[in-house]
Coordinates of C-alpha atoms and ligand atoms in Angstrom, one line a residue:
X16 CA -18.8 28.1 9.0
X17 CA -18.7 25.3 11.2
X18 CA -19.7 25.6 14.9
X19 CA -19.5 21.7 15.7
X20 CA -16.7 22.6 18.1
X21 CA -19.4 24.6 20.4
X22 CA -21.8 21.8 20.1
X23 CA -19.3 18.9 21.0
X24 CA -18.3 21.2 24.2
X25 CA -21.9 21.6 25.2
X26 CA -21.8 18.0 25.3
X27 CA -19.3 17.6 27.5
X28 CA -17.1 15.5 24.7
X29 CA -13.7 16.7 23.9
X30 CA -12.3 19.0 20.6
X31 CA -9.3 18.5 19.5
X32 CA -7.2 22.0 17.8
X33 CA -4.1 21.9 16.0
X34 CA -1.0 21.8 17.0
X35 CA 1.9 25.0 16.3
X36 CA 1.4 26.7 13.4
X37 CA 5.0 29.0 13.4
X38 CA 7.2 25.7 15.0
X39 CA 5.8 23.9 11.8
X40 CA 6.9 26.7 9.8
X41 CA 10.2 26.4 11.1
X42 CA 10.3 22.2 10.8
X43 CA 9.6 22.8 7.1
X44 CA 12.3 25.6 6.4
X45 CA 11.0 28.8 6.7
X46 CA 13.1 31.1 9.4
X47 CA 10.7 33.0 11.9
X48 CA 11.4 36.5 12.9
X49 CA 11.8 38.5 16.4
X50 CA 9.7 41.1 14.3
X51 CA 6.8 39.4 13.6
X52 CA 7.3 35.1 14.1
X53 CA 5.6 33.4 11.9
X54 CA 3.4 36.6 10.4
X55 CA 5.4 37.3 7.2
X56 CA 5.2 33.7 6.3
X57 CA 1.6 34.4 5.3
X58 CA 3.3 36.4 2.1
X59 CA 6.0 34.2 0.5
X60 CA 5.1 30.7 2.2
X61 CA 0.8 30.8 1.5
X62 CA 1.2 27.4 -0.3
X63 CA 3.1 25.7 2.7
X64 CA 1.0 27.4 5.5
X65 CA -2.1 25.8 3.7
X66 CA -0.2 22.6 3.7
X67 CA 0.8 22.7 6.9
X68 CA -3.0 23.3 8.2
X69 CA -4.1 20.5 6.0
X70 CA -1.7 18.2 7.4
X71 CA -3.0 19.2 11.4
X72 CA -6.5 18.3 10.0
X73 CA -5.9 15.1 8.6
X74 CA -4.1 14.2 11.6
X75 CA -7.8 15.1 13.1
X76 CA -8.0 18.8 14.2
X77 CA -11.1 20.0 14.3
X78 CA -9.8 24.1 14.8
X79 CA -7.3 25.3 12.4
X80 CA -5.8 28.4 13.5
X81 CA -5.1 31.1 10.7
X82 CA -1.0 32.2 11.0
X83 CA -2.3 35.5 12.7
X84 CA -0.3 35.4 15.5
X85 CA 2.5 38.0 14.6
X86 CA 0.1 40.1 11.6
X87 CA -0.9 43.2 13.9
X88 CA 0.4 46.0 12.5
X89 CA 2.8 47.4 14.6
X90 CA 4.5 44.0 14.4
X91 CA 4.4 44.2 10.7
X92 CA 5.7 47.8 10.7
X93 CA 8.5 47.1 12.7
X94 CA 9.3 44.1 10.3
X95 CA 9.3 46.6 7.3
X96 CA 5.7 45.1 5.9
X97 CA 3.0 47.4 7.7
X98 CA 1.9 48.8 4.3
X99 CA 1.2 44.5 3.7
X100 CA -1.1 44.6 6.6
X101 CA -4.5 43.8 4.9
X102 CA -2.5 41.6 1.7
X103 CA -1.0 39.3 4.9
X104 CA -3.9 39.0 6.4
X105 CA -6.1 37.8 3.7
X106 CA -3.5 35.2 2.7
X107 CA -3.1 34.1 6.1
X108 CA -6.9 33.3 6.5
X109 CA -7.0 32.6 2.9
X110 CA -4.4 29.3 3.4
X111 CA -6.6 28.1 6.1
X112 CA -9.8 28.3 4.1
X113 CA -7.7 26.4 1.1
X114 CA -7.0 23.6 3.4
X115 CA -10.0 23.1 4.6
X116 CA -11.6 23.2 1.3
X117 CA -8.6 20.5 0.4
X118 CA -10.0 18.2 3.0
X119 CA -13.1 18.6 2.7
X120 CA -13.3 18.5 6.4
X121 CA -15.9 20.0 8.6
X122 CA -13.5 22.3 10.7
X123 CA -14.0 25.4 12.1
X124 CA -11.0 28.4 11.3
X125 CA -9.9 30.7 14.1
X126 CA -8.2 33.7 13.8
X127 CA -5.2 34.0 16.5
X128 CA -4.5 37.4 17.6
X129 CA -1.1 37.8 20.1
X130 CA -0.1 40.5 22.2
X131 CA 3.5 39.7 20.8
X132 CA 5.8 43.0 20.8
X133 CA 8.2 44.3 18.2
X134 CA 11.9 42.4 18.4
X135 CA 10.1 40.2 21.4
X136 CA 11.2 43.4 23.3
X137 CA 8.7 44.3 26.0
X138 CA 9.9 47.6 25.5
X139 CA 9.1 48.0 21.8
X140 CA 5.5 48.3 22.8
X141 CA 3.7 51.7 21.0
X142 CA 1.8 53.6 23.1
X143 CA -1.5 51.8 24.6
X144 CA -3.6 54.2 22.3
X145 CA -1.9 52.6 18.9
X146 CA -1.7 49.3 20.7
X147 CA -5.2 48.8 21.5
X148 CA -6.3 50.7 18.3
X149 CA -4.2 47.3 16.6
X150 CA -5.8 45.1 18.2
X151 CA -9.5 46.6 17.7
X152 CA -8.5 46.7 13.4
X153 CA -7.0 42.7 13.6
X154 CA -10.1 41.5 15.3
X155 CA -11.9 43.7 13.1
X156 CA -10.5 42.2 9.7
X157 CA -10.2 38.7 10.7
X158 CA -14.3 38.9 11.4
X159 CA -14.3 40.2 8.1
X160 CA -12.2 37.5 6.3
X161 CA -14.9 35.3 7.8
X162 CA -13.1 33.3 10.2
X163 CA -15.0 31.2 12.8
X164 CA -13.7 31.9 16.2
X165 CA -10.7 34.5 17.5
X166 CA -7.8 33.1 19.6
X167 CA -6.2 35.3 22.2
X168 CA -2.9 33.4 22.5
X169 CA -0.4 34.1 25.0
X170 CA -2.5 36.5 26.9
X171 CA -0.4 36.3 30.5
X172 CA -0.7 39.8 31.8
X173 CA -4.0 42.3 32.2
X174 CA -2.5 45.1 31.0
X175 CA -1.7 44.7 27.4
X176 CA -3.3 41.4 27.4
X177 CA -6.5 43.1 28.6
X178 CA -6.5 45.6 25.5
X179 CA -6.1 42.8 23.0
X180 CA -9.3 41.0 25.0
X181 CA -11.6 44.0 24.5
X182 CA -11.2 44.2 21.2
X183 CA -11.9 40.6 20.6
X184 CA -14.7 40.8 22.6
X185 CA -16.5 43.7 20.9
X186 CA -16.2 42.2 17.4
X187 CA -19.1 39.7 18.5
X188 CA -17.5 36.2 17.4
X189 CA -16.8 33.6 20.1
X190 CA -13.2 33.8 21.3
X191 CA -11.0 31.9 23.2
X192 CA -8.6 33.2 26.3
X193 CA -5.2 31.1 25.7
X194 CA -3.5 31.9 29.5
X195 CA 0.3 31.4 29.0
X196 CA 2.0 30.9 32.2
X197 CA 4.9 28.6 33.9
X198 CA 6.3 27.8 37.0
X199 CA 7.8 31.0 39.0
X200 CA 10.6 31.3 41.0
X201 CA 9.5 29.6 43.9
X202 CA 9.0 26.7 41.7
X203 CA 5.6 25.6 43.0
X204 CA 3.4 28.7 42.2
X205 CA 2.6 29.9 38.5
X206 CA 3.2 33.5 37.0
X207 CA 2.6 34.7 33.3
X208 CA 5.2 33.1 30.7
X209 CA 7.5 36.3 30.3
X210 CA 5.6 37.9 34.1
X211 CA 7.4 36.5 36.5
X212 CA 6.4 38.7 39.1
X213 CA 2.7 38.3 37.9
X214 CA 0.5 35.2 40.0
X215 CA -1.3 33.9 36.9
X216 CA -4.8 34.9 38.5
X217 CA -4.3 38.3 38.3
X218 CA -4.2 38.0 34.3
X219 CA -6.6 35.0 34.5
X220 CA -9.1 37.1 36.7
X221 CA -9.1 40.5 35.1
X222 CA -9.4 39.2 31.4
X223 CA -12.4 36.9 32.8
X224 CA -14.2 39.8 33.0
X225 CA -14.2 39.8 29.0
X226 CA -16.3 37.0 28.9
X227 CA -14.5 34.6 26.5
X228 CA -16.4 31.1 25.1
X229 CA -13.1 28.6 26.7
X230 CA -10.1 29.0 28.6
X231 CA -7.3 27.3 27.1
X232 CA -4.0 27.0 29.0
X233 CA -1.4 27.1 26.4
X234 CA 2.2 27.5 25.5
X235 CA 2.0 26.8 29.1
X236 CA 4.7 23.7 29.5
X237 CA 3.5 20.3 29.9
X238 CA 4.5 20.1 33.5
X239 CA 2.6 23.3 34.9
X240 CA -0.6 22.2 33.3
X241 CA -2.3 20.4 35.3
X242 CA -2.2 23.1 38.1
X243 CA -2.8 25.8 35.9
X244 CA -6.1 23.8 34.7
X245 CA -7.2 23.7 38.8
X246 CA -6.4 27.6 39.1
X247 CA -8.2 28.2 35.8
X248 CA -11.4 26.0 37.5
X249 CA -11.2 28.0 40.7
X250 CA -12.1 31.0 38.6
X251 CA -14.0 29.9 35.2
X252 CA -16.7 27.3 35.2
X253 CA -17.3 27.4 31.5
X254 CA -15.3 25.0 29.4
X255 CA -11.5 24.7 29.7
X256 CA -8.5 22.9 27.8
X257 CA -4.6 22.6 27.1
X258 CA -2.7 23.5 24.2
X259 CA 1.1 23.3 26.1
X260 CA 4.0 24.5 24.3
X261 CA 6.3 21.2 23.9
X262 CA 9.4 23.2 22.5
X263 CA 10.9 26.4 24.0
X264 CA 13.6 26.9 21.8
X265 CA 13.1 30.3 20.0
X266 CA 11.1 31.4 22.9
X267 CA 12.8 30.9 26.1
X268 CA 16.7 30.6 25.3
X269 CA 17.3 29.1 29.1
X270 CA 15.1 26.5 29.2
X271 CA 14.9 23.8 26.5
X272 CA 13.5 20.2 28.4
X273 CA 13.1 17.6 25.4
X274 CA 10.1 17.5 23.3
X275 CA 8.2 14.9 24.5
X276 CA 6.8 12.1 22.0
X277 CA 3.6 12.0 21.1
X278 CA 2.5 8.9 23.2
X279 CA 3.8 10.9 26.3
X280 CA 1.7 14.1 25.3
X281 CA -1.0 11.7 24.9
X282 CA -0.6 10.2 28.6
X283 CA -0.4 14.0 30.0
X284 CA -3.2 14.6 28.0
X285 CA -5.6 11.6 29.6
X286 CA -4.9 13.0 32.6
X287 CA -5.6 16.5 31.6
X288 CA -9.3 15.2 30.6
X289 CA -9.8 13.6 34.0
X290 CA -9.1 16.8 35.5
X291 CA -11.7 18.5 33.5
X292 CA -9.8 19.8 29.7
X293 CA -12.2 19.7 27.3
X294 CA -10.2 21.1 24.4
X295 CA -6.5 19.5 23.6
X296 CA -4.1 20.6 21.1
X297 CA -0.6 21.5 20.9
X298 CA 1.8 24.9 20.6
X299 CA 4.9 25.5 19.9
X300 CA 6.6 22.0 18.8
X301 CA 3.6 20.3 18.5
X302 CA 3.2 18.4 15.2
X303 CA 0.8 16.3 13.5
X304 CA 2.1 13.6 15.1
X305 CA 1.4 14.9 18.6
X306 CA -2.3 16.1 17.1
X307 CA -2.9 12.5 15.7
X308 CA -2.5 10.9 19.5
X309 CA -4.4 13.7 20.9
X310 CA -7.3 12.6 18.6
X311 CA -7.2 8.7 19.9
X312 CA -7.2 10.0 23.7
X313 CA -10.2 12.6 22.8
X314 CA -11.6 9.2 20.5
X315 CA -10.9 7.2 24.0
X316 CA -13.1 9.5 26.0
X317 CA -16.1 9.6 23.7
X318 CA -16.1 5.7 23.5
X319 CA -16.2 6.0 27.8
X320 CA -18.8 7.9 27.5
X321 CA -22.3 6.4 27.8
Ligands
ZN6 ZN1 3.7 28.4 21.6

């Protein structure tokens, strides 16, 4: 188990995570699902997923996430595998521990757990009894299958966000609130990624209340960061970071702005440590490449440092 990352943090210096797990998936050839994204991967593409996280720690992640994001099983049921809950978990965890033992690199694993719902239909929820009841047995195997940290990725609202926050709260690891959000309507004031009629503090205020270990805005795009970081500090004083999403294709079928190099991300990114980010890393469309120039700004701001 590694716990550098917590150490670094208390230091003030900066950690650097990987970048999208499912986007990667997709770069290399494998076609991601409105039923469960990247989750079913984790069955027929083990050897590639382990790749994939060994090529985000070479290029100097020090957080691999496990390719949890779409494995709670109602997703799984409604993609025709919920009987393959426990089997896709394990090999899901199971690829990142391979990579890691590859490398031979001291990196911590985190277990990502989403509040995605079936067919990306908001809809397709079951009812909050089942839905919290899948959150509570995710969180509950992935602390099992030894993983280091849980990710709440995409949380954005408080109501089925909330849910997935208690239970990764009660399973005792330290755990990570990823706020999703982007630009509203008004253009200059920021609501959950798929809430547009939610002010991003409602979300960022009631799931505070869970008590997580960082608040990382993420699939958040690169342009509505740096205020979302200030509205995150208004509320949080423990440690913050940015993992933006860099491609919206496949999630957001109106609007796809380019995917911005790696040296651009890297630019955003020294700004995003001025303002106070601690952690950097990259979602959706974010490849080693974009890891590798995170590492030289978070390498940058360590060599400032007295
Ligand atoms: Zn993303």
């Amino acid at each position: 188990m590694s716990a550098s990352w917590q150490r670094k943090l208390a230091d003030g210096r900066v950690v650097v995570i990987d970048g999208g797990t499912g986007s990667e998936l997709r770069r290399r050839g494998f076609r991601l699902s409105d039923d469960a994204w990247s989750g079913l991967a984790s069955a027929s593409h083990e050897h590639l997923l382990a790749e994939i996280h060994a090529d985000f720690i070479r290029a100097g992640a020090e957080i691999i996430t496990a390719n949890t994001f779409g494995t709670t099983r109602f997703l799984l049921e409604s993609a025709g595998y919920g009987s393959e809950f426990r089997a896709i978990n394990e090999r899901a965890v199971r690829a990142a521990f391979e990579a890691r033992d590859a490398t031979g690199a001291d990196v911590a694993i985190a277990g990502s757990i989403s509040c995605m719902p079936p067919g990306l239909d908001t809809g397709a929820y079951p009812d909050p009894v089942t839905e919290a009841a899948a959150y509570v047995e995710l969180a509950e195997l992935l602390a099992e299958l030894g993983v280091d940290l849980l990710l709440l990725e995409m949380m954005e609202d408080d109501e089925h966000s909330g849910r997935a926050c208690e239970a990764a709260a009660a399973v005792g690891l330290p755990w990570w609130l990823g706020l999703s959000c982007r630009f509203g309507r008004d253009g200059d004031s920021l609501v959950g990624f798929d809430f547009f009629d939610l002010p991003v503090e409602v979300p960022l205020q009631a799931l505070l209340k869970h008590e997580p270990a960082v608040v990382a805005v993420m699939h958040t795009p690169p342009d509505a960061v740096g205020l979302a970081l200030e509205v995150v500090q208004e509320n949080w004083k423990g440690p913050a970071g940015a993992y933006p999403v860099l491609d919206e294709n496949g999630t957001d079928k109106t609007a796809k702005p380019p995917i911005p190099a790696p040296g651009t991300l890297a630019s955003l990114a020294g700004d995003w440590i001025e303002a106070g980010a601690r952690v950097l890393g990259g979602c959706c469309g974010a490849t080693p490449d974009h890891i590798r120039a995170l590492r030289d700004v978070a390498h940058q701001h360590s060599g400032k440092r007295p």
